[in-house]
Amino acid sequence: MPLRPLTLCVLVAVVSPCAFAQEPAEPAKFLDAHCRDCHGGDTVKGQLDLDRPPANATDAAWRWARVRDRVRSGEMPPPDAERPSSAEAQAFVRAVDAHLRTEVPKLPVDPGRVTVRRLSRAQWENCVRDLFGVRVATAGFPADDLGYGFDSIGDALTLSTLHLEHYLAASAEVAAAVFDLEDPKQPTKRRLPGEGMRAVVNPGAVHVGDHLVLVSRATVEQVVRLPRDGVYTLRILAGADQAGDEPARMPLFVDGRELTTFEVGQRAMQEYVVRTPLAGGERRLELVFANDFYDPDNPDPKRRDRNLHVEWLEVEGPTDVRVVPAAQQWVHDAFAGRGEAPARLQKLAKAVLARAWRRPVADDEVAKVVRAARQELDASGSLVQAARFVVQAALVSPNFLFRLESGRPSATDRVQTLSGVALATRLSFLLWASTPDEELAQLGRSGKLGDAAVLTAQIDRMLADPRADALAGDFAAQWLELRALGERAPDPARYPGFDDGLRQSLRRETELLFRTVLRDGLDVRTLLDADFTFVDARLAAFYGLPAIDPARDDDGDGFVRVVLPAALRERGGVLGHGSVLAVTSNPTRTSPVKRGKWILENLLGQAPPPPPPGNDSLPDEGKVDSTRSFREQLEQHRSKAQCAGCHVRMDALGFALERYDAIGRHRERDAGGAIDCSGELPDGTRLDGLAALKRVLVADPAFVRTFAHKLFVYGVGRELRPADRLRLDLRVDDQLRTGVVTVRDLLAIVVRDPAFALRAAEGR
């Protein structure tokens, strides 16, 4: 990475002595002693001029904060300059901290402009699930673009005609699931002809005319899609050529589970019937000819060969009365009644639009949808079809697809306070990645969310709800780049067995750790260093852990929480997870640079600047001197003056993980011999492996601050500005003084930040 000496210091733009009316004397002396020779008067290296006054109070505070961070980390002053003593550096940091604690609360609040946000794929799924109890997969939707690492940023999200096509199709599926056309007295019949069935075990099945003949022991299958869980009647029209001393046996399987066995005792075709509950969705039906018999010498030609004939298999149903799911009861209540169709449609539209659009709706908005629904009623003659239209219209509207935030005037014409409804929506999408429930929405409409006690109570209530697991599956999965696992394709020759199943297990392990830190109120630094992890049978073998006890699987997902034995204790925390180790590697080898950069960006919030042209990578593998180790090649790259500044810290962090290969397996040696995972940070701290790295990261407040920064970006929907970071860091430092910082603490800091409840005034 390119970086001339002092460039990092340049990037933070240190404040001049006239930054504040009340100048912090000791920090100013530190700058005079260690920075001014290179950054003042006629000497201005790296575009840093200490004599240049800051633009405003926020700029000044921001500069002091960044200088403090660089001095704390030991990056500045640079190694080739006269270094202050440890005591002197610590005194400087304490003095700047005290100064910022006085000045930051005085800074003006600018909430910035948040670009209107389209629902991401995950948010769309969650909203539909929570509104109607319907699960519709959005894997086929166009991928969401990322902004600042998240798909909840309006500046990055686009809308195309392809999106609209998928929204129309998916909303029609939701509407059909909410309002079905079932009549238990006249259930739907799905007849599957024998000639269309496929032999899957032993090809001893032939098609004769319009039916199927199983001439030897064989299995044939047919897949059928059922609309919902319910009771179904299965009928098979079958007959058999008789031979031997028993009738033909015909087991019927559903999804590999034997449902019943029919004895087909005559050649004439007759129906064989079974009534059974079945789950909705795609079901695999199998018919087996279980007892083939062949006696070519039998004197009766009709008794020489037993064969099974199948003309069709029919699925009728569901035959039970559909029970309305609890999540849909409100919709059916709104549509219930014996009144005229227009009145019922209006009542339905008013209820559906208000919930789906996450705000009160105007009479003219309701009337517009009702007019269109009545046209559908006139065209189809079906009131149920018209009701479906109302649901579909609500879900394809920009009012549902976009998070439209309204505000109300405040004391300044530059800033507006979010309406209670908009605040409820921000809160629900931060904690649940979904729409507000009725309790939260009601508090928003009443304006009570502006009460700090009410807001705190809602945070606690919502975090106790299972929907808060979205913080693991949506927020953490994006923050830690777990979604990138699906794109990783390690060289199969070097890393056999790295398949989709392992990818899913690796990701799930990390999500479960985050969920536990959230649910159990653990310190967030447990994410870096834990004495436990979660594994299924596949991961237990992958990590070399004892086989798991299935009886301990509380969630039924195959994962159990295990305490790590001493030999594997280093694995505890995300940096020991195969998920993170895999996403920070190349297809053919590990990458200390990628791993170090990932730690700086995602855990410490200190992303290095981009490299200059021509210095963004090592030589291609084919051009590498095979007699030199990767560490030696990287040291040669780092010897370039424009690369050294960034790599000093980044490489030390990355090499600490070298005992784990490109898919996260432990190793002590590689092709070059014994693994050397040692390194030295700019402040002189020595690292020799993951355990030492974790101690450094746990002790660094930058991790907890970065966690809060990521939550802010995810929840507010825009980049983090200097004033935002200064406010957040101040509150995080206050929390750090208590000794424990939980996810709930950081969420409360973000939600109570002024920027969370404000928006830029219209026209600003």
PDB file of N, CA and C in Angstrom, residues 244-327:
ATOM      1  N   GLY A 244     -47.152 -66.115  -8.233  1.00  0.00           N
ATOM      2  CA  GLY A 244     -46.693 -66.457  -6.900  1.00  0.00           C
ATOM      3  C   GLY A 244     -47.872 -66.586  -5.944  1.00  0.00           C
ATOM      4  N   ASP A 245     -47.541 -66.591  -4.645  1.00  0.00           N
ATOM      5  CA  ASP A 245     -48.588 -66.844  -3.658  1.00  0.00           C
ATOM      6  C   ASP A 245     -48.978 -65.594  -2.867  1.00  0.00           C
ATOM      7  N   GLU A 246     -48.657 -64.380  -3.364  1.00  0.00           N
ATOM      8  CA  GLU A 246     -49.070 -63.159  -2.675  1.00  0.00           C
ATOM      9  C   GLU A 246     -49.381 -62.082  -3.704  1.00  0.00           C
ATOM     10  N   PRO A 247     -50.229 -61.128  -3.341  1.00  0.00           N
ATOM     11  CA  PRO A 247     -50.554 -60.049  -4.277  1.00  0.00           C
ATOM     12  C   PRO A 247     -49.375 -59.080  -4.407  1.00  0.00           C
ATOM     13  N   ALA A 248     -49.432 -58.253  -5.436  1.00  0.00           N
ATOM     14  CA  ALA A 248     -48.411 -57.219  -5.615  1.00  0.00           C
ATOM     15  C   ALA A 248     -48.515 -56.208  -4.474  1.00  0.00           C
ATOM     16  N   ARG A 249     -47.363 -55.822  -3.933  1.00  0.00           N
ATOM     17  CA  ARG A 249     -47.348 -54.814  -2.871  1.00  0.00           C
ATOM     18  C   ARG A 249     -46.853 -53.490  -3.447  1.00  0.00           C
ATOM     19  N   MET A 250     -47.582 -52.417  -3.107  1.00  0.00           N
ATOM     20  CA  MET A 250     -47.297 -51.091  -3.665  1.00  0.00           C
ATOM     21  C   MET A 250     -47.171 -50.068  -2.530  1.00  0.00           C
ATOM     22  N   PRO A 251     -45.969 -49.910  -1.938  1.00  0.00           N
ATOM     23  CA  PRO A 251     -45.768 -48.861  -0.923  1.00  0.00           C
ATOM     24  C   PRO A 251     -45.854 -47.467  -1.559  1.00  0.00           C
ATOM     25  N   LEU A 252     -46.430 -46.543  -0.797  1.00  0.00           N
ATOM     26  CA  LEU A 252     -46.514 -45.147  -1.212  1.00  0.00           C
ATOM     27  C   LEU A 252     -45.667 -44.322  -0.246  1.00  0.00           C
ATOM     28  N   PHE A 253     -44.728 -43.556  -0.795  1.00  0.00           N
ATOM     29  CA  PHE A 253     -43.841 -42.713   0.010  1.00  0.00           C
ATOM     30  C   PHE A 253     -44.114 -41.238  -0.294  1.00  0.00           C
ATOM     31  N   VAL A 254     -43.970 -40.401   0.741  1.00  0.00           N
ATOM     32  CA  VAL A 254     -44.021 -38.949   0.578  1.00  0.00           C
ATOM     33  C   VAL A 254     -42.726 -38.386   1.139  1.00  0.00           C
ATOM     34  N   ASP A 255     -41.937 -37.769   0.274  1.00  0.00           N
ATOM     35  CA  ASP A 255     -40.649 -37.193   0.672  1.00  0.00           C
ATOM     36  C   ASP A 255     -39.778 -38.208   1.398  1.00  0.00           C
ATOM     37  N   GLY A 256     -39.748 -39.433   0.881  1.00  0.00           N
ATOM     38  CA  GLY A 256     -38.893 -40.463   1.446  1.00  0.00           C
ATOM     39  C   GLY A 256     -39.462 -41.172   2.653  1.00  0.00           C
ATOM     40  N   ARG A 257     -40.647 -40.781   3.122  1.00  0.00           N
ATOM     41  CA  ARG A 257     -41.271 -41.416   4.289  1.00  0.00           C
ATOM     42  C   ARG A 257     -42.426 -42.289   3.823  1.00  0.00           C
ATOM     43  N   GLU A 258     -42.410 -43.579   4.235  1.00  0.00           N
ATOM     44  CA  GLU A 258     -43.471 -44.485   3.805  1.00  0.00           C
ATOM     45  C   GLU A 258     -44.786 -44.088   4.470  1.00  0.00           C
ATOM     46  N   LEU A 259     -45.794 -43.871   3.635  1.00  0.00           N
ATOM     47  CA  LEU A 259     -47.103 -43.471   4.131  1.00  0.00           C
ATOM     48  C   LEU A 259     -47.981 -44.696   4.385  1.00  0.00           C
ATOM     49  N   THR A 260     -48.011 -45.597   3.439  1.00  0.00           N
ATOM     50  CA  THR A 260     -48.797 -46.827   3.575  1.00  0.00           C
ATOM     51  C   THR A 260     -48.361 -47.793   2.478  1.00  0.00           C
ATOM     52  N   THR A 261     -48.807 -49.060   2.588  1.00  0.00           N
ATOM     53  CA  THR A 261     -48.546 -50.053   1.544  1.00  0.00           C
ATOM     54  C   THR A 261     -49.872 -50.659   1.115  1.00  0.00           C
ATOM     55  N   PHE A 262     -50.147 -50.604  -0.173  1.00  0.00           N
ATOM     56  CA  PHE A 262     -51.362 -51.193  -0.730  1.00  0.00           C
ATOM     57  C   PHE A 262     -51.048 -52.586  -1.272  1.00  0.00           C
ATOM     58  N   GLU A 263     -52.006 -53.489  -1.111  1.00  0.00           N
ATOM     59  CA  GLU A 263     -51.908 -54.801  -1.752  1.00  0.00           C
ATOM     60  C   GLU A 263     -52.818 -54.799  -2.972  1.00  0.00           C
ATOM     61  N   VAL A 264     -52.202 -54.924  -4.134  1.00  0.00           N
ATOM     62  CA  VAL A 264     -52.937 -54.873  -5.399  1.00  0.00           C
ATOM     63  C   VAL A 264     -53.150 -56.317  -5.847  1.00  0.00           C
ATOM     64  N   GLY A 265     -54.369 -56.833  -5.610  1.00  0.00           N
ATOM     65  CA  GLY A 265     -54.596 -58.267  -5.766  1.00  0.00           C
ATOM     66  C   GLY A 265     -55.340 -58.672  -7.015  1.00  0.00           C
ATOM     67  N   GLN A 266     -55.563 -57.775  -7.971  1.00  0.00           N
ATOM     68  CA  GLN A 266     -56.285 -58.169  -9.183  1.00  0.00           C
ATOM     69  C   GLN A 266     -55.790 -57.367 -10.372  1.00  0.00           C
ATOM     70  N   ARG A 267     -56.025 -57.955 -11.534  1.00  0.00           N
ATOM     71  CA  ARG A 267     -55.569 -57.302 -12.766  1.00  0.00           C
ATOM     72  C   ARG A 267     -56.433 -56.106 -13.117  1.00  0.00           C
ATOM     73  N   ALA A 268     -57.713 -56.194 -12.821  1.00  0.00           N
ATOM     74  CA  ALA A 268     -58.598 -55.080 -13.163  1.00  0.00           C
ATOM     75  C   ALA A 268     -58.194 -53.842 -12.368  1.00  0.00           C
ATOM     76  N   MET A 269     -58.207 -52.705 -13.060  1.00  0.00           N
ATOM     77  CA  MET A 269     -57.821 -51.455 -12.417  1.00  0.00           C
ATOM     78  C   MET A 269     -58.858 -51.043 -11.367  1.00  0.00           C
ATOM     79  N   GLN A 270     -58.381 -50.646 -10.193  1.00  0.00           N
ATOM     80  CA  GLN A 270     -59.267 -50.111  -9.185  1.00  0.00           C
ATOM     81  C   GLN A 270     -58.518 -49.051  -8.368  1.00  0.00           C
ATOM     82  N   GLU A 271     -59.280 -48.244  -7.635  1.00  0.00           N
ATOM     83  CA  GLU A 271     -58.682 -47.147  -6.892  1.00  0.00           C
ATOM     84  C   GLU A 271     -58.214 -47.617  -5.515  1.00  0.00           C
ATOM     85  N   TYR A 272     -57.047 -47.135  -5.142  1.00  0.00           N
ATOM     86  CA  TYR A 272     -56.490 -47.361  -3.814  1.00  0.00           C
ATOM     87  C   TYR A 272     -56.345 -45.984  -3.170  1.00  0.00           C
ATOM     88  N   VAL A 273     -56.941 -45.809  -1.986  1.00  0.00           N
ATOM     89  CA  VAL A 273     -57.131 -44.470  -1.425  1.00  0.00           C
ATOM     90  C   VAL A 273     -56.535 -44.378  -0.019  1.00  0.00           C
ATOM     91  N   VAL A 274     -55.912 -43.222   0.271  1.00  0.00           N
ATOM     92  CA  VAL A 274     -55.457 -42.914   1.617  1.00  0.00           C
ATOM     93  C   VAL A 274     -55.659 -41.418   1.854  1.00  0.00           C
ATOM     94  N   ARG A 275     -56.121 -41.077   3.049  1.00  0.00           N
ATOM     95  CA  ARG A 275     -56.335 -39.678   3.434  1.00  0.00           C
ATOM     96  C   ARG A 275     -55.308 -39.328   4.499  1.00  0.00           C
ATOM     97  N   THR A 276     -54.581 -38.222   4.295  1.00  0.00           N
ATOM     98  CA  THR A 276     -53.459 -37.938   5.186  1.00  0.00           C
ATOM     99  C   THR A 276     -53.155 -36.443   5.233  1.00  0.00           C
ATOM    100  N   PRO A 277     -52.628 -35.954   6.349  1.00  0.00           N
ATOM    101  CA  PRO A 277     -52.142 -34.559   6.379  1.00  0.00           C
ATOM    102  C   PRO A 277     -50.797 -34.451   5.656  1.00  0.00           C
ATOM    103  N   LEU A 278     -50.646 -33.392   4.904  1.00  0.00           N
ATOM    104  CA  LEU A 278     -49.397 -33.143   4.188  1.00  0.00           C
ATOM    105  C   LEU A 278     -49.011 -31.677   4.336  1.00  0.00           C
ATOM    106  N   ALA A 279     -47.712 -31.425   4.285  1.00  0.00           N
ATOM    107  CA  ALA A 279     -47.214 -30.049   4.350  1.00  0.00           C
ATOM    108  C   ALA A 279     -47.328 -29.402   2.978  1.00  0.00           C
ATOM    109  N   GLY A 280     -47.537 -28.094   2.970  1.00  0.00           N
ATOM    110  CA  GLY A 280     -47.608 -27.369   1.716  1.00  0.00           C
ATOM    111  C   GLY A 280     -46.251 -27.265   1.053  1.00  0.00           C
ATOM    112  N   GLY A 281     -46.264 -26.831  -0.199  1.00  0.00           N
ATOM    113  CA  GLY A 281     -45.022 -26.718  -0.961  1.00  0.00           C
ATOM    114  C   GLY A 281     -44.807 -27.918  -1.849  1.00  0.00           C
ATOM    115  N   GLU A 282     -43.599 -28.080  -2.341  1.00  0.00           N
ATOM    116  CA  GLU A 282     -43.291 -29.197  -3.243  1.00  0.00           C
ATOM    117  C   GLU A 282     -43.134 -30.486  -2.446  1.00  0.00           C
ATOM    118  N   ARG A 283     -43.906 -31.493  -2.831  1.00  0.00           N
ATOM    119  CA  ARG A 283     -43.846 -32.795  -2.183  1.00  0.00           C
ATOM    120  C   ARG A 283     -43.464 -33.842  -3.240  1.00  0.00           C
ATOM    121  N   ARG A 284     -42.618 -34.760  -2.858  1.00  0.00           N
ATOM    122  CA  ARG A 284     -42.177 -35.820  -3.767  1.00  0.00           C
ATOM    123  C   ARG A 284     -42.930 -37.105  -3.430  1.00  0.00           C
ATOM    124  N   LEU A 285     -43.764 -37.556  -4.354  1.00  0.00           N
ATOM    125  CA  LEU A 285     -44.548 -38.778  -4.174  1.00  0.00           C
ATOM    126  C   LEU A 285     -43.850 -39.923  -4.908  1.00  0.00           C
ATOM    127  N   GLU A 286     -43.717 -41.061  -4.223  1.00  0.00           N
ATOM    128  CA  GLU A 286     -43.039 -42.216  -4.824  1.00  0.00           C
ATOM    129  C   GLU A 286     -43.922 -43.457  -4.707  1.00  0.00           C
ATOM    130  N   LEU A 287     -44.003 -44.207  -5.784  1.00  0.00           N
ATOM    131  CA  LEU A 287     -44.657 -45.512  -5.795  1.00  0.00           C
ATOM    132  C   LEU A 287     -43.594 -46.579  -6.029  1.00  0.00           C
ATOM    133  N   VAL A 288     -43.694 -47.648  -5.242  1.00  0.00           N
ATOM    134  CA  VAL A 288     -42.690 -48.706  -5.321  1.00  0.00           C
ATOM    135  C   VAL A 288     -43.383 -50.023  -5.650  1.00  0.00           C
ATOM    136  N   PHE A 289     -42.800 -50.774  -6.553  1.00  0.00           N
ATOM    137  CA  PHE A 289     -43.224 -52.158  -6.775  1.00  0.00           C
ATOM    138  C   PHE A 289     -42.263 -52.997  -5.943  1.00  0.00           C
ATOM    139  N   ALA A 290     -42.764 -53.510  -4.790  1.00  0.00           N
ATOM    140  CA  ALA A 290     -41.868 -54.041  -3.763  1.00  0.00           C
ATOM    141  C   ALA A 290     -41.582 -55.532  -3.875  1.00  0.00           C
ATOM    142  N   ASN A 291     -42.419 -56.292  -4.605  1.00  0.00           N
ATOM    143  CA  ASN A 291     -42.241 -57.754  -4.567  1.00  0.00           C
ATOM    144  C   ASN A 291     -42.399 -58.371  -5.956  1.00  0.00           C
ATOM    145  N   ASP A 292     -41.485 -58.054  -6.809  1.00  0.00           N
ATOM    146  CA  ASP A 292     -41.488 -58.653  -8.150  1.00  0.00           C
ATOM    147  C   ASP A 292     -41.370 -60.185  -8.027  1.00  0.00           C
ATOM    148  N   PHE A 293     -42.004 -60.884  -8.971  1.00  0.00           N
ATOM    149  CA  PHE A 293     -41.957 -62.364  -8.963  1.00  0.00           C
ATOM    150  C   PHE A 293     -41.952 -62.840 -10.414  1.00  0.00           C
ATOM    151  N   TYR A 294     -41.099 -63.831 -10.707  1.00  0.00           N
ATOM    152  CA  TYR A 294     -41.000 -64.339 -12.082  1.00  0.00           C
ATOM    153  C   TYR A 294     -40.810 -65.849 -12.028  1.00  0.00           C
ATOM    154  N   ASP A 295     -41.739 -66.588 -12.626  1.00  0.00           N
ATOM    155  CA  ASP A 295     -41.694 -68.062 -12.672  1.00  0.00           C
ATOM    156  C   ASP A 295     -42.020 -68.492 -14.097  1.00  0.00           C
ATOM    157  N   PRO A 296     -41.036 -68.501 -14.978  1.00  0.00           N
ATOM    158  CA  PRO A 296     -41.317 -68.774 -16.402  1.00  0.00           C
ATOM    159  C   PRO A 296     -41.813 -70.192 -16.677  1.00  0.00           C
ATOM    160  N   ASP A 297     -41.647 -71.114 -15.745  1.00  0.00           N
ATOM    161  CA  ASP A 297     -42.044 -72.501 -15.985  1.00  0.00           C
ATOM    162  C   ASP A 297     -43.426 -72.829 -15.448  1.00  0.00           C
ATOM    163  N   ASN A 298     -44.121 -71.855 -14.894  1.00  0.00           N
ATOM    164  CA  ASN A 298     -45.452 -72.118 -14.357  1.00  0.00           C
ATOM    165  C   ASN A 298     -46.376 -72.584 -15.486  1.00  0.00           C
ATOM    166  N   PRO A 299     -47.131 -73.661 -15.266  1.00  0.00           N
ATOM    167  CA  PRO A 299     -48.000 -74.185 -16.338  1.00  0.00           C
ATOM    168  C   PRO A 299     -49.090 -73.204 -16.752  1.00  0.00           C
ATOM    169  N   ASP A 300     -49.429 -72.267 -15.848  1.00  0.00           N
ATOM    170  CA  ASP A 300     -50.444 -71.269 -16.210  1.00  0.00           C
ATOM    171  C   ASP A 300     -49.723 -70.022 -16.702  1.00  0.00           C
ATOM    172  N   PRO A 301     -49.808 -69.718 -17.975  1.00  0.00           N
ATOM    173  CA  PRO A 301     -49.071 -68.554 -18.506  1.00  0.00           C
ATOM    174  C   PRO A 301     -49.412 -67.259 -17.787  1.00  0.00           C
ATOM    175  N   LYS A 302     -50.643 -67.160 -17.235  1.00  0.00           N
ATOM    176  CA  LYS A 302     -51.031 -65.928 -16.562  1.00  0.00           C
ATOM    177  C   LYS A 302     -50.422 -65.805 -15.168  1.00  0.00           C
ATOM    178  N   ARG A 303     -49.762 -66.887 -14.687  1.00  0.00           N
ATOM    179  CA  ARG A 303     -49.198 -66.862 -13.332  1.00  0.00           C
ATOM    180  C   ARG A 303     -47.669 -66.866 -13.346  1.00  0.00           C
ATOM    181  N   ARG A 304     -47.089 -66.573 -14.493  1.00  0.00           N
ATOM    182  CA  ARG A 304     -45.634 -66.651 -14.594  1.00  0.00           C
ATOM    183  C   ARG A 304     -44.918 -65.351 -14.180  1.00  0.00           C
ATOM    184  N   ASP A 305     -45.554 -64.206 -14.321  1.00  0.00           N
ATOM    185  CA  ASP A 305     -44.846 -62.933 -14.111  1.00  0.00           C
ATOM    186  C   ASP A 305     -45.755 -61.947 -13.371  1.00  0.00           C
ATOM    187  N   ARG A 306     -45.302 -61.496 -12.212  1.00  0.00           N
ATOM    188  CA  ARG A 306     -46.058 -60.503 -11.453  1.00  0.00           C
ATOM    189  C   ARG A 306     -45.586 -59.103 -11.867  1.00  0.00           C
ATOM    190  N   ASN A 307     -46.502 -58.273 -12.312  1.00  0.00           N
ATOM    191  CA  ASN A 307     -46.199 -56.902 -12.721  1.00  0.00           C
ATOM    192  C   ASN A 307     -47.217 -55.955 -12.100  1.00  0.00           C
ATOM    193  N   LEU A 308     -46.825 -54.701 -11.946  1.00  0.00           N
ATOM    194  CA  LEU A 308     -47.708 -53.687 -11.380  1.00  0.00           C
ATOM    195  C   LEU A 308     -48.039 -52.651 -12.453  1.00  0.00           C
ATOM    196  N   HIS A 309     -49.340 -52.366 -12.597  1.00  0.00           N
ATOM    197  CA  HIS A 309     -49.804 -51.388 -13.582  1.00  0.00           C
ATOM    198  C   HIS A 309     -50.340 -50.160 -12.841  1.00  0.00           C
ATOM    199  N   VAL A 310     -49.884 -48.982 -13.224  1.00  0.00           N
ATOM    200  CA  VAL A 310     -50.347 -47.729 -12.607  1.00  0.00           C
ATOM    201  C   VAL A 310     -50.853 -46.812 -13.712  1.00  0.00           C
ATOM    202  N   GLU A 311     -52.146 -46.450 -13.609  1.00  0.00           N
ATOM    203  CA  GLU A 311     -52.711 -45.566 -14.635  1.00  0.00           C
ATOM    204  C   GLU A 311     -52.582 -44.102 -14.233  1.00  0.00           C
ATOM    205  N   TRP A 312     -52.839 -43.788 -12.971  1.00  0.00           N
ATOM    206  CA  TRP A 312     -52.648 -42.412 -12.506  1.00  0.00           C
ATOM    207  C   TRP A 312     -52.586 -42.355 -10.991  1.00  0.00           C
ATOM    208  N   LEU A 313     -52.060 -41.241 -10.539  1.00  0.00           N
ATOM    209  CA  LEU A 313     -52.040 -40.918  -9.109  1.00  0.00           C
ATOM    210  C   LEU A 313     -52.708 -39.554  -8.981  1.00  0.00           C
ATOM    211  N   GLU A 314     -53.654 -39.449  -8.075  1.00  0.00           N
ATOM    212  CA  GLU A 314     -54.418 -38.212  -7.946  1.00  0.00           C
ATOM    213  C   GLU A 314     -54.277 -37.665  -6.529  1.00  0.00           C
ATOM    214  N   VAL A 315     -54.066 -36.359  -6.448  1.00  0.00           N
ATOM    215  CA  VAL A 315     -53.991 -35.666  -5.162  1.00  0.00           C
ATOM    216  C   VAL A 315     -55.180 -34.717  -5.086  1.00  0.00           C
ATOM    217  N   GLU A 316     -56.041 -34.938  -4.107  1.00  0.00           N
ATOM    218  CA  GLU A 316     -57.234 -34.115  -3.947  1.00  0.00           C
ATOM    219  C   GLU A 316     -57.133 -33.335  -2.637  1.00  0.00           C
ATOM    220  N   GLY A 317     -57.367 -32.046  -2.746  1.00  0.00           N
ATOM    221  CA  GLY A 317     -57.349 -31.277  -1.510  1.00  0.00           C
ATOM    222  C   GLY A 317     -56.702 -29.919  -1.680  1.00  0.00           C
ATOM    223  N   PRO A 318     -56.579 -29.240  -0.563  1.00  0.00           N
ATOM    224  CA  PRO A 318     -56.899 -29.710   0.792  1.00  0.00           C
ATOM    225  C   PRO A 318     -58.402 -29.876   1.013  1.00  0.00           C
ATOM    226  N   THR A 319     -58.730 -30.881   1.832  1.00  0.00           N
ATOM    227  CA  THR A 319     -60.135 -31.189   2.089  1.00  0.00           C
ATOM    228  C   THR A 319     -60.610 -30.662   3.443  1.00  0.00           C
ATOM    229  N   ASP A 320     -59.693 -30.129   4.236  1.00  0.00           N
ATOM    230  CA  ASP A 320     -60.080 -29.569   5.528  1.00  0.00           C
ATOM    231  C   ASP A 320     -60.362 -28.075   5.367  1.00  0.00           C
ATOM    232  N   VAL A 321     -61.050 -27.524   6.331  1.00  0.00           N
ATOM    233  CA  VAL A 321     -61.328 -26.087   6.316  1.00  0.00           C
ATOM    234  C   VAL A 321     -60.064 -25.342   6.718  1.00  0.00           C
ATOM    235  N   ARG A 322     -59.684 -24.399   5.901  1.00  0.00           N
ATOM    236  CA  ARG A 322     -58.444 -23.670   6.148  1.00  0.00           C
ATOM    237  C   ARG A 322     -58.550 -22.840   7.422  1.00  0.00           C
ATOM    238  N   VAL A 323     -57.564 -22.988   8.277  1.00  0.00           N
ATOM    239  CA  VAL A 323     -57.472 -22.175   9.485  1.00  0.00           C
ATOM    240  C   VAL A 323     -56.647 -20.942   9.149  1.00  0.00           C
ATOM    241  N   VAL A 324     -57.222 -19.789   9.366  1.00  0.00           N
ATOM    242  CA  VAL A 324     -56.516 -18.553   9.045  1.00  0.00           C
ATOM    243  C   VAL A 324     -55.334 -18.397   9.997  1.00  0.00           C
ATOM    244  N   PRO A 325     -54.115 -18.251   9.475  1.00  0.00           N
ATOM    245  CA  PRO A 325     -52.953 -18.047  10.354  1.00  0.00           C
ATOM    246  C   PRO A 325     -53.136 -16.801  11.200  1.00  0.00           C
ATOM    247  N   ALA A 326     -52.582 -16.830  12.399  1.00  0.00           N
ATOM    248  CA  ALA A 326     -52.737 -15.698  13.312  1.00  0.00           C
ATOM    249  C   ALA A 326     -52.239 -14.398  12.698  1.00  0.00           C
ATOM    250  N   ALA A 327     -51.148 -14.502  11.902  1.00  0.00           N
ATOM    251  CA  ALA A 327     -50.579 -13.294  11.308  1.00  0.00           C
ATOM    252  C   ALA A 327     -51.499 -12.661  10.279  1.00  0.00           C
TER     253      ALA A 327
END
